[in-house]
Amino acid sequence: MTMQTSASTSLTSGRLASWAPWALLAASLVLSAAAFAVTAPNGNLADFNIAGAVITGVLLYMVLITAMSAIAESRRKAVDRLMTALVATAFTVALLPLISLLWTVISNGIARFDAEFFSYSMRNVVGEGGGIVHAIWGTVLITLMAALIAVPVGLMTSIYLVEYGRGRIAKGITFFVDVMTGIPSIVAGLFIYSVFALLIRPGISMGFMGSLALAVLMVPVVVRGSEELLRIVPNELREASYALGVPKWLTILKVVLPTSIAGITTSVMLAIARVIGETAPLLLTAGFTASLNTNLFSGQMMTLPVFAYNSYMNQGTSPDASLARAWAAALTLILIVMLLNLLGRLIAKWFAPKTAGR
């Protein structure tokens, strides 16, 4: 009696109960699943079309929630509920590939997450066993050197474009930065390899070459991200600093950069995440090796993307072990990117301007 009274009150009060959309979604999915189960080929549930049932259930929910809202509430509210359902569905569809990717990598790579995998290299390993300590060191060192090269160049370029750049020079720099944003990664690797082949000798490979190739890819990302963040810093802050007699370079250093440091850190993390998984330029420049090498300026270096690629393409005498190492290397790379993003958020929090409420 109480539930009936609540439902009738909800319908006559011009709004649906808070539980109504969820109940309607559940009912739509159940009806769709039942319909697909009944119409399954030969009545075999093994052929049950899960994707079709979910899509049909969501479409049915959209129709029902729109009709019920139009009756119980208003046409305007019905359109709002329909748009909300469409946005939520689009978000879920966009999230599904990411969830599927993470699940696939974790389920296939977790088997090799052991002490041996993170403490040994592939030196003298032919079949099972071995590890990726040499690839982890190579990825960290090459990416760190690339960031040390690209971040100052990109940040100072964005400062010039926002604070000083005028006329044809600034337009030319902006044009070339936009062009560099679309450069394929293999082109950056070929460029660095060609330069070193001409200056030193053909066939040379070392970690520093890989850092330069990644830096070429990082610079435009850092420039575009930092430029947009510097532009949104209020001019009132700059003018207040100038009114106190502070020179322009010190205003940029003490006012503009601290104000936008959180966003700049995010753009740097995006640039690192953009290049840390690159394989093609590192194959050409850093090469690959089974031994640990921490010298960026001598000898080839292994990286995690190249390790995963090489393990998949050259499976050797033990294909299962090689594939397990490839998946585990991919999972390790994802975890490194996650840690870098967490570190970037901490840095942004530490260096962000402190407000009075803190």
XYZ file of N, CA, C and O in Angstrom, residues 4 52-54 64 66 70 89 96 124 175 186-187 207 238 255 267 312 340:
76
model
N 2.515 1.723 -3.457
C 1.564 2.238 -4.428
C 1.306 3.717 -4.202
O 1.234 4.509 -5.150
N 24.339 -7.656 -28.299
C 23.040 -7.296 -28.865
C 21.986 -7.091 -27.797
O 21.152 -6.174 -27.894
N 22.002 -7.936 -26.762
C 21.024 -7.801 -25.680
C 21.215 -6.486 -24.926
O 20.230 -5.797 -24.590
N 22.459 -6.126 -24.650
C 22.715 -4.885 -23.920
C 22.310 -3.674 -24.753
O 21.654 -2.745 -24.255
N 11.457 4.029 -23.202
C 10.535 3.975 -22.057
C 10.705 5.176 -21.128
O 9.714 5.753 -20.668
N 11.825 8.109 -21.826
C 11.340 9.325 -22.483
C 9.821 9.377 -22.447
O 9.230 10.419 -22.129
N 7.666 12.023 -20.237
C 6.741 12.936 -20.926
C 5.348 12.871 -20.323
O 4.641 13.891 -20.254
N 25.346 6.694 -22.145
C 25.640 5.572 -23.033
C 26.928 5.814 -23.809
O 27.762 4.905 -23.960
N 34.349 1.236 -22.453
C 34.446 -0.213 -22.624
C 35.773 -0.663 -23.242
O 36.372 -1.634 -22.758
N 71.616 -14.503 -21.925
C 71.807 -15.965 -21.926
C 70.508 -16.729 -21.678
O 70.548 -17.904 -21.315
N 53.224 27.792 -36.680
C 52.978 26.923 -37.830
C 53.838 25.670 -37.767
O 53.346 24.548 -37.955
N 57.920 7.416 -36.698
C 58.993 6.798 -37.462
C 59.845 7.851 -38.166
O 61.055 7.669 -38.365
N 59.231 8.970 -38.535
C 59.968 10.048 -39.202
C 60.972 10.673 -38.232
O 62.109 10.980 -38.613
N 71.326 4.904 -26.617
C 70.166 5.414 -25.911
C 69.923 6.894 -26.118
O 68.779 7.340 -26.186
N 49.584 39.955 -14.042
C 50.783 40.529 -14.645
C 50.844 42.028 -14.389
O 51.897 42.576 -14.011
N 55.125 34.838 -10.999
C 53.662 34.992 -11.018
C 53.015 34.066 -12.043
O 52.132 33.269 -11.715
N 50.427 18.847 -18.806
C 50.823 18.783 -20.214
C 52.138 18.029 -20.382
O 52.322 17.294 -21.363
N 57.116 -10.686 -28.870
C 55.981 -11.182 -29.649
C 56.412 -11.659 -31.036
O 55.947 -12.691 -31.521
N 53.785 7.820 -13.127
C 54.214 9.136 -13.591
C 53.081 10.155 -13.478
O 53.303 11.315 -13.103
